[in-house]
Coordinates of C-alpha atoms in Angstrom, one line a residue:
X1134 CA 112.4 287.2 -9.9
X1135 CA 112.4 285.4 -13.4
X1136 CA 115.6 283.7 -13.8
X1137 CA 117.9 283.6 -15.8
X1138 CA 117.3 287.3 -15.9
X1139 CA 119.1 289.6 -17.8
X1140 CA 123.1 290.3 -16.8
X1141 CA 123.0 293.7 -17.6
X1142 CA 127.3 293.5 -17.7
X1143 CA 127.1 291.3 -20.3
X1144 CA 124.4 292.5 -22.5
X1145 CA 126.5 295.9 -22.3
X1146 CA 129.3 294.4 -23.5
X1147 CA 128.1 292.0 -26.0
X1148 CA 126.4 295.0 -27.8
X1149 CA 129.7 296.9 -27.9
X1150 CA 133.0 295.7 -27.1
X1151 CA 134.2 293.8 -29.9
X1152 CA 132.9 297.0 -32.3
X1153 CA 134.6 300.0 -31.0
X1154 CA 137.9 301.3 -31.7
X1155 CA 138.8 301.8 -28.0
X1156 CA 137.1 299.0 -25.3
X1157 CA 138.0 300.9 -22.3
X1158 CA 136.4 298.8 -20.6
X1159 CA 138.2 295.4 -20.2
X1160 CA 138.2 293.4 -16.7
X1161 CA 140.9 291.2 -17.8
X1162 CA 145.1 292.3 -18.9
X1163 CA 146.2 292.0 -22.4
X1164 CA 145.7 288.3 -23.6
X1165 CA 148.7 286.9 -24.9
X1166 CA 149.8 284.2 -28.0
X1167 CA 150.4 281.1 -28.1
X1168 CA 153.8 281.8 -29.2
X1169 CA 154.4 284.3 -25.9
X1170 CA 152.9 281.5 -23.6
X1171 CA 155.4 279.5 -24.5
X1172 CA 158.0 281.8 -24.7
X1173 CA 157.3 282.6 -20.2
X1174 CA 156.9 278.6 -20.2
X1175 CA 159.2 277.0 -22.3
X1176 CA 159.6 276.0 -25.8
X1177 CA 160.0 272.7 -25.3
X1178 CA 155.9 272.2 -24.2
X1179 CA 155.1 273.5 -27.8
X1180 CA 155.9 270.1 -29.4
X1181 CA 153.9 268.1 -26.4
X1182 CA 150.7 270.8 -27.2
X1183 CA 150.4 269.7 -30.9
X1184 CA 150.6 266.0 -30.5
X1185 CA 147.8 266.5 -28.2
X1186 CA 144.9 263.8 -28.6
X1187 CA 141.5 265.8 -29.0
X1188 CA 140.0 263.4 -26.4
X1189 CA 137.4 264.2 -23.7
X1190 CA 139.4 265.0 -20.2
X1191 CA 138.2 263.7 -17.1
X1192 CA 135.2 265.2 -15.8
X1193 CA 137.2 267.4 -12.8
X1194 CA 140.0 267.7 -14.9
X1195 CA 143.5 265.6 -16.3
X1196 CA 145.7 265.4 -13.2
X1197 CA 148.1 267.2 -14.9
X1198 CA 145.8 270.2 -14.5
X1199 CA 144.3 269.4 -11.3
X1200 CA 148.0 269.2 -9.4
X1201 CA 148.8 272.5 -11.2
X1202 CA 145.9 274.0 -9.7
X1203 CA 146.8 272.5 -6.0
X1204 CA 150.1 273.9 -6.4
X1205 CA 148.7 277.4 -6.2
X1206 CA 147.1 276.5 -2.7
X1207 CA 148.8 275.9 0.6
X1208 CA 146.5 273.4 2.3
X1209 CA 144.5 271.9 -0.9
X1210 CA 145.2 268.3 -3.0
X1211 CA 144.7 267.5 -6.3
X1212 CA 141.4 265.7 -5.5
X1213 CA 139.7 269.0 -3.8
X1214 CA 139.9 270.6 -7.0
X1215 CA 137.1 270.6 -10.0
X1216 CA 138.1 272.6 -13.3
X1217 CA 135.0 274.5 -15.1
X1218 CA 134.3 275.5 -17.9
X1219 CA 135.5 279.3 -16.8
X1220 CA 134.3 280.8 -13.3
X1221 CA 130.3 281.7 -14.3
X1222 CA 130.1 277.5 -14.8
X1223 CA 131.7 277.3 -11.6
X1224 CA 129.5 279.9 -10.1
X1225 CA 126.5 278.6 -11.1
X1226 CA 127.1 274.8 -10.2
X1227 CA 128.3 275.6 -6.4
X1228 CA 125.2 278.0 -6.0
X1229 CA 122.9 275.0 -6.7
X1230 CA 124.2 272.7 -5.0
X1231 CA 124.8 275.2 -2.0
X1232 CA 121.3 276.6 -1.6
X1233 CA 117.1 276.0 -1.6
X1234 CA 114.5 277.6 -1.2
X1235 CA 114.1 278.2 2.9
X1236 CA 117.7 279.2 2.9
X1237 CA 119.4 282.4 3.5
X1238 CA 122.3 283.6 1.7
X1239 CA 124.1 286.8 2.5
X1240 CA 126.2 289.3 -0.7
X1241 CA 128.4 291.5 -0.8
X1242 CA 127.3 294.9 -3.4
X1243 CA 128.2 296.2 -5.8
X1244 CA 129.3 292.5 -7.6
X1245 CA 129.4 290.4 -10.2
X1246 CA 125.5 289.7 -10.9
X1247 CA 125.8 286.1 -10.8
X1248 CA 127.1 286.1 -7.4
X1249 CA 123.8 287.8 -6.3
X1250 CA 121.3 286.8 -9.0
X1251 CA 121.9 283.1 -9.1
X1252 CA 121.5 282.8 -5.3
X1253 CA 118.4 285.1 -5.4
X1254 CA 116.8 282.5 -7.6
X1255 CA 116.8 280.1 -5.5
X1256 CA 116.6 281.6 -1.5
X1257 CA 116.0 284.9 0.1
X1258 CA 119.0 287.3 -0.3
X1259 CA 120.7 290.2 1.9
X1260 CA 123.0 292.5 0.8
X1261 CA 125.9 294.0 2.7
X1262 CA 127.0 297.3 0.9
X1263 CA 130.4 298.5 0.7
X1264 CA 130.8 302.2 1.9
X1265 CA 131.4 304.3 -1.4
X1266 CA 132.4 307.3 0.5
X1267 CA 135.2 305.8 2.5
X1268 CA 137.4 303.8 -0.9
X1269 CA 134.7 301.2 -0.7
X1270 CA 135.2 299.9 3.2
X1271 CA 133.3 296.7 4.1
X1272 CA 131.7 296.8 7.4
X1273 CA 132.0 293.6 9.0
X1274 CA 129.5 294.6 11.9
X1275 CA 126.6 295.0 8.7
X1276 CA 127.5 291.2 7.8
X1277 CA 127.1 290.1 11.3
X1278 CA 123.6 291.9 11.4
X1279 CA 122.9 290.4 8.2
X1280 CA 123.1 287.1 9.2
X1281 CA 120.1 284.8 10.1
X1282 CA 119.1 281.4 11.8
X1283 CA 118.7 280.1 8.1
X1284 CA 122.1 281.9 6.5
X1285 CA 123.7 278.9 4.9
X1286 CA 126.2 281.1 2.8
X1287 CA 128.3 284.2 2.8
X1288 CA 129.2 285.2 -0.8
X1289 CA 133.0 287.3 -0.2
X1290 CA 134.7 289.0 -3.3
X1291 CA 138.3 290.5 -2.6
X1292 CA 140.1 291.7 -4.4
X1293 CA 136.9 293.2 -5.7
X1294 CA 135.1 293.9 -8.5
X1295 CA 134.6 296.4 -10.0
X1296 CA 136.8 298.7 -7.5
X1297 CA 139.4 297.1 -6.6
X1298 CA 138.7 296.9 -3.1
X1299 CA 140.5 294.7 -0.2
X1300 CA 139.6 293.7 3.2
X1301 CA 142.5 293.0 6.1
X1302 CA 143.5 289.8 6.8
X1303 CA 142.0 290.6 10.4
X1304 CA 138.4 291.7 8.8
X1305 CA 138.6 288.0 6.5
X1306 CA 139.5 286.4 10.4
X1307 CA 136.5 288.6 11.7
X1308 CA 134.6 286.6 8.8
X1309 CA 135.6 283.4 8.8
X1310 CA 134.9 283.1 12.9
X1311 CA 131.2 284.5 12.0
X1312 CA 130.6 282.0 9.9
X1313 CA 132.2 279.1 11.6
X1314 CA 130.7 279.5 14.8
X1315 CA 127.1 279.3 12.9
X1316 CA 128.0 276.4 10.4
X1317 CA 127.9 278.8 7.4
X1318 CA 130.1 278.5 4.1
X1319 CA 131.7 281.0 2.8
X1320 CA 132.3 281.8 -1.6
X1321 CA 135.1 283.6 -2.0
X1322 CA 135.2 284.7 -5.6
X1323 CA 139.2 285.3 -5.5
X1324 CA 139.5 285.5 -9.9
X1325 CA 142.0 288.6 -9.2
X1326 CA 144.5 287.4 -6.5
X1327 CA 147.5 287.5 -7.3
X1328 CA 147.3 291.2 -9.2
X1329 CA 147.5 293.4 -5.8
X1330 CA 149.7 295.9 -6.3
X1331 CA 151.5 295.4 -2.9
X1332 CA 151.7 292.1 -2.0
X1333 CA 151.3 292.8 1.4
X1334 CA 147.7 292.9 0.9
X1335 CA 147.5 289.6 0.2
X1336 CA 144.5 287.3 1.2
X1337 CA 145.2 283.8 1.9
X1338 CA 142.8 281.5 0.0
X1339 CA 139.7 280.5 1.8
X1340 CA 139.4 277.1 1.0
X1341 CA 143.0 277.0 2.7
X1342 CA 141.9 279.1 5.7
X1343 CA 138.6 277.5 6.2
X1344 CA 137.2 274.4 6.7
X1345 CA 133.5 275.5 4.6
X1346 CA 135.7 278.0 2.2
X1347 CA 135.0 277.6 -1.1
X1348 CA 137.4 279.3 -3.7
X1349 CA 136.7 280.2 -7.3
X1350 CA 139.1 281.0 -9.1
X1351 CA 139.9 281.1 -13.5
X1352 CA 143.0 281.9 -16.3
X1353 CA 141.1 285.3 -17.3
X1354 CA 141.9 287.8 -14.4
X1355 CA 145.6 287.6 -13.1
X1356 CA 146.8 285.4 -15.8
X1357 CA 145.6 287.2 -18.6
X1358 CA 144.4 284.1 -20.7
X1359 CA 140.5 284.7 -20.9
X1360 CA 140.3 282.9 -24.0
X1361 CA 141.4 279.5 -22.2
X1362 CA 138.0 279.6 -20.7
X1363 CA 139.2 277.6 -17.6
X1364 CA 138.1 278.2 -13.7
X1365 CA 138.2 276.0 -11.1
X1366 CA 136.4 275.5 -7.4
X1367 CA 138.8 274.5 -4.4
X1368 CA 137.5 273.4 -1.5
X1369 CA 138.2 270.9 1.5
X1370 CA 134.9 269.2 2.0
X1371 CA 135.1 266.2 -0.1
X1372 CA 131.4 265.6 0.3
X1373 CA 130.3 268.7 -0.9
X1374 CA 132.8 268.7 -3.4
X1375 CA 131.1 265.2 -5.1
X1376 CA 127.9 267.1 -4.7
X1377 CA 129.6 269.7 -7.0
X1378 CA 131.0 267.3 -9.4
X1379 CA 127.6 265.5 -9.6
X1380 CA 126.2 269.0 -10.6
X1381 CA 129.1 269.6 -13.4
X1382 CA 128.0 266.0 -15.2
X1383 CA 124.4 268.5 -16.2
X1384 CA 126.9 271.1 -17.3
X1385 CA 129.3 271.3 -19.3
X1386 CA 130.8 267.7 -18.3
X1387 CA 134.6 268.8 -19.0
X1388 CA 136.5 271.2 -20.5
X1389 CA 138.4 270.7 -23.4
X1390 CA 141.5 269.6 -23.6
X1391 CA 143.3 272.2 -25.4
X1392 CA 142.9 274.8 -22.7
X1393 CA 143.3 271.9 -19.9
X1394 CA 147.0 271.7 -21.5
X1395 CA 147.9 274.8 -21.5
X1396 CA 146.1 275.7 -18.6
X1397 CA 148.9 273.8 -17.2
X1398 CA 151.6 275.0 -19.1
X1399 CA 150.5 278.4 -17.5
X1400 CA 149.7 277.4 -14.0
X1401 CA 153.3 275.7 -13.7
X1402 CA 155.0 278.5 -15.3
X1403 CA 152.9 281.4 -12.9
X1404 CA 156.0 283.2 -12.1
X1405 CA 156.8 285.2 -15.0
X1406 CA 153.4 285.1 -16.7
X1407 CA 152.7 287.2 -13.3
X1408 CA 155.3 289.2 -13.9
X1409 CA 154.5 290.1 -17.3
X1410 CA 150.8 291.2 -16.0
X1411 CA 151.8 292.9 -12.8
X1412 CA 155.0 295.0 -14.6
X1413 CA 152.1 296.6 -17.5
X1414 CA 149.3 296.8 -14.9
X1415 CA 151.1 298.8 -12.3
X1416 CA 152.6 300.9 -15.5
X1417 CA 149.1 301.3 -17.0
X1418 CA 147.5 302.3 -13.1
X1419 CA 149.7 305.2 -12.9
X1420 CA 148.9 306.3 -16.7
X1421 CA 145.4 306.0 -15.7
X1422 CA 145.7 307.9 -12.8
X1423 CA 147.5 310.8 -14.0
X1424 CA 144.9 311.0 -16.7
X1425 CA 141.9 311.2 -14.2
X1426 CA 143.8 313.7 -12.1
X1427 CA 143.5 316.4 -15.5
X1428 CA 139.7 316.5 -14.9
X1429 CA 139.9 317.1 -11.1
X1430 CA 135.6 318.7 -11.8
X1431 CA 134.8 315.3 -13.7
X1432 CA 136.3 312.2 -11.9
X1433 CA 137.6 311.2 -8.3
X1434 CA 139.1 308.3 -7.8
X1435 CA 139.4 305.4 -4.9
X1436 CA 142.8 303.9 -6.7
X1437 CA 142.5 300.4 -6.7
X1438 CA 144.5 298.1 -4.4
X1439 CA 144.3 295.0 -7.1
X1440 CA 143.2 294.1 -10.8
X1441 CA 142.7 296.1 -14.1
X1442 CA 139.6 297.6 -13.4
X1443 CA 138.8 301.2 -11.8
X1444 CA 135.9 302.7 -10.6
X1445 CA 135.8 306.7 -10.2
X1446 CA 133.1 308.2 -9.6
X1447 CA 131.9 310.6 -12.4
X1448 CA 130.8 314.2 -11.2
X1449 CA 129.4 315.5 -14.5
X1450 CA 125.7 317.3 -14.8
X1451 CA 124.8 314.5 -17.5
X1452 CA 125.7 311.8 -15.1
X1453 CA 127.9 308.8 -15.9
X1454 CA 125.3 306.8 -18.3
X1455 CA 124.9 309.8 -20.7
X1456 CA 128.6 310.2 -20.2
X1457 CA 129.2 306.7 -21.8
X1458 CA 127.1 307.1 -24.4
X1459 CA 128.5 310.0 -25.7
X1460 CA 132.0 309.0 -25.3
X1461 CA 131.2 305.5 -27.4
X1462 CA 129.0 307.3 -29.8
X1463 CA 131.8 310.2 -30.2
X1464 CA 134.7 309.0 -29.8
X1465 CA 134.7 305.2 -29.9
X1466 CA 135.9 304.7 -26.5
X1467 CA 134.0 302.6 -24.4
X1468 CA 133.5 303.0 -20.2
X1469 CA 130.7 301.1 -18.7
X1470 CA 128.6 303.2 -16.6
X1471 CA 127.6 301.8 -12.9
X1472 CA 124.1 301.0 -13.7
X1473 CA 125.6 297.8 -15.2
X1474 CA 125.9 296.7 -11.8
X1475 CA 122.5 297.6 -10.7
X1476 CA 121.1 295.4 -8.3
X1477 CA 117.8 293.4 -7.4
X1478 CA 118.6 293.9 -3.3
X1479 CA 119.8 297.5 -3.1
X1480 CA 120.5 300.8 -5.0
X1481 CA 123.6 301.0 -6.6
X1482 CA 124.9 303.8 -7.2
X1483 CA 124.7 305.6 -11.2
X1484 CA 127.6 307.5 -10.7
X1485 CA 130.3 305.5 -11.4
X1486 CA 132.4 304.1 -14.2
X1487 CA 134.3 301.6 -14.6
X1488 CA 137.5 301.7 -16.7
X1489 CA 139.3 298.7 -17.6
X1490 CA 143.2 299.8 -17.6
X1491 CA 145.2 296.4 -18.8
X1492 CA 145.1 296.8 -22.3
X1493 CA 148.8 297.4 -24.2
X1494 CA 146.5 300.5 -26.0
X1495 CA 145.5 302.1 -22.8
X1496 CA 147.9 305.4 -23.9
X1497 CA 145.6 305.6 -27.3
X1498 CA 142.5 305.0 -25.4
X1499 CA 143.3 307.7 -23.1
X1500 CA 144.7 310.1 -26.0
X1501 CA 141.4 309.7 -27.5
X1502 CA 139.2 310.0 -24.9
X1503 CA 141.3 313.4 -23.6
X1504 CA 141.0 314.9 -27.3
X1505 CA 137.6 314.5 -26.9
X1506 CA 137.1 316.0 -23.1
X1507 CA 139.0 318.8 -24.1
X1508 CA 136.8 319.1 -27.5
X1509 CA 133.6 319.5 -25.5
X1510 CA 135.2 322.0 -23.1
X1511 CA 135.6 319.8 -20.1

């Protein structure tokens, strides 16, 4: 394949999310101020943040912001961290310097593209599909058949994205013995811990759990600070992990240090910036919920066990892309249909859309978009 290809995600929402009325669509909660951050983290770093020098930060990060990031882990130091430039920086860097050609690397579907299309650029890729009919179920029997004498990676995203989807903690055990027993690493894209709606369901880390777990992680998902523009790789294998930084010094070499402050500020003040996302999000779920469950003929739902985003399937005769182009062109509310997440290793599925549900204007969104259902007869 050509790369760097098309990400169909993005080019959808490039076109249209910063011109509609409505962007339904969002994967991230409602972004806060400055003035609110400091507000959850104190007043008293506001002061600190202006006096800041506009200096370049070390390449992996200040170790201000690298022990706030170890504090989030159980088993991980300041010095197996490495800040990025937000988690696609982060995703590309580990890729390359995890994988070449005569390698194997193993994905979970649907996904983020980069998680499949960065690998597939460089090795041969299997997919592992999760099973839409049963609330998107991973089969951990399909990754052990997946796996080859040249797998060097296993690429894990829970919770999931787009559907919300989790795994047990025995299933991730199942996993993690696969893949030690055969020397394989496993990426675990883990950008919306922290946001599942019963904390029961709570994964450990894998760079905590494992001794080849690499975790990616970023401000955007369960912190609601996108615009930050911070992520971050945890792992325990110092070796790899100056492979990794070697890779960042071609990229974007550090962040700046603007977002490394306040990335800080956030990180050390999770608690109630958690609590602010988690109080609208499970708020806005039930909203969005009872607004699918008006239109029994047109949408069934898996309900998501973490994040903002949901991903019903759309029963309609026009299918779920026509669907979203009516309703943006119409209305000016914008869904992304599942053909966003179409994939070069398998056939995704084209009737699904996903609905972004942590944005303060979800009630007007959903006003709007019912005004119009009921408009067209649905």
């Amino acid at each position: 394949m050509a790369f760097p290809e098309d990400f169909r995600l993005i080019s959808f929402l490039s076109r249209l999310e910063h011109a509609v009325r409505f962007p339904l669509s969002s994967s991230y909660p409602e972004s806060m101020s400055l003035d609110t951050l400091f507000e959850l983290a104190g007043k008293e770093h506001r002061a600190p943040f202006m006096q800041t020098v506009l200096d370049y930060p070390p390449l992996r990060g200040t170790p201000e912001l690298l022990d706030a990031i170890a504090s989030t882990y159980k088993n991980i130091t300041a010095q197996d961290v490495i800040s990025f430039a937000g988690a696609d920086e982060a995703i590309y860097a580990s890729f390359q310097m995890l994988l070449k050609s005569g390698d194997h690397a193993v994905v979970i579907t649907p996904n983020y593209q980069s998680l499949e299309s960065v690998p597939l650029s460089l090795c041969d890729v299997t997919d592992v599909a999760l099973d839409e009919d049963n609330d998107w179920a991973l089969d951990t029997g399909k990754v052990r058949d997946a796996l080859r004498a040249n797998t060097k990676v296993l690429v894990i995203n829970f919770p999931h994205n787009p559907t919300g989807a989790l795994i047990s903690r025995q299933q991730l055990n199942d996993l993690i013995d696969l893949c030690r027993e055969r020397g394989i690493w496993i990426f675990s894209d883990e950008v919306y811990r922290l946001t599942e709606f019963d904390p029961a369901d709570r994964l450990p880390q894998l760079a905590d759990v494992y001794e080849r777990g690499i975790s990616l992680n970023v401000t955007s998902k369960a912190y609601g600070l996108p615009g930050l523009r911070i992520g971050w790789v945890a792992c325990q294998d110092k070796l790899w992990m100056l492979e990794l930084e070697r890779m960042k010094q071609y990229l974007s070499i550090c962040n700046s240090m603007p977002g490394e402050f306040l990335t800080t500020v956030a990180l050390n003040a999770r608690a109630p910036i958690l609590e602010r996302v988690m109080e609208r999000s499970r708020r806005q779920l039930a909203s969005l919920t009872a607004f699918l469950e008006k239109y029994p003929h047109l949408f069934r739902l898996s309900v998501p066990k973490a994040g903002v985003l949901a991903f019903p399937r759309y029963t309609g005769a026009e299918g779920a892309e026509a669907f979203a182009t009516q309703l943006v062109e119409q209305a000016g509310v914008m869904v992304i249909p599942s053909v966003a997440y179409a994939s070069e290793l398998n056939t995704v599925s084209e009737d699904f859309l996903r609905i972004g549900f942590g944005r303060e204007n979800l009630d007007e969104a959903l006003a709007e978009m019912g005004k119009w259902l009921d408009k067209r007869g649905a």
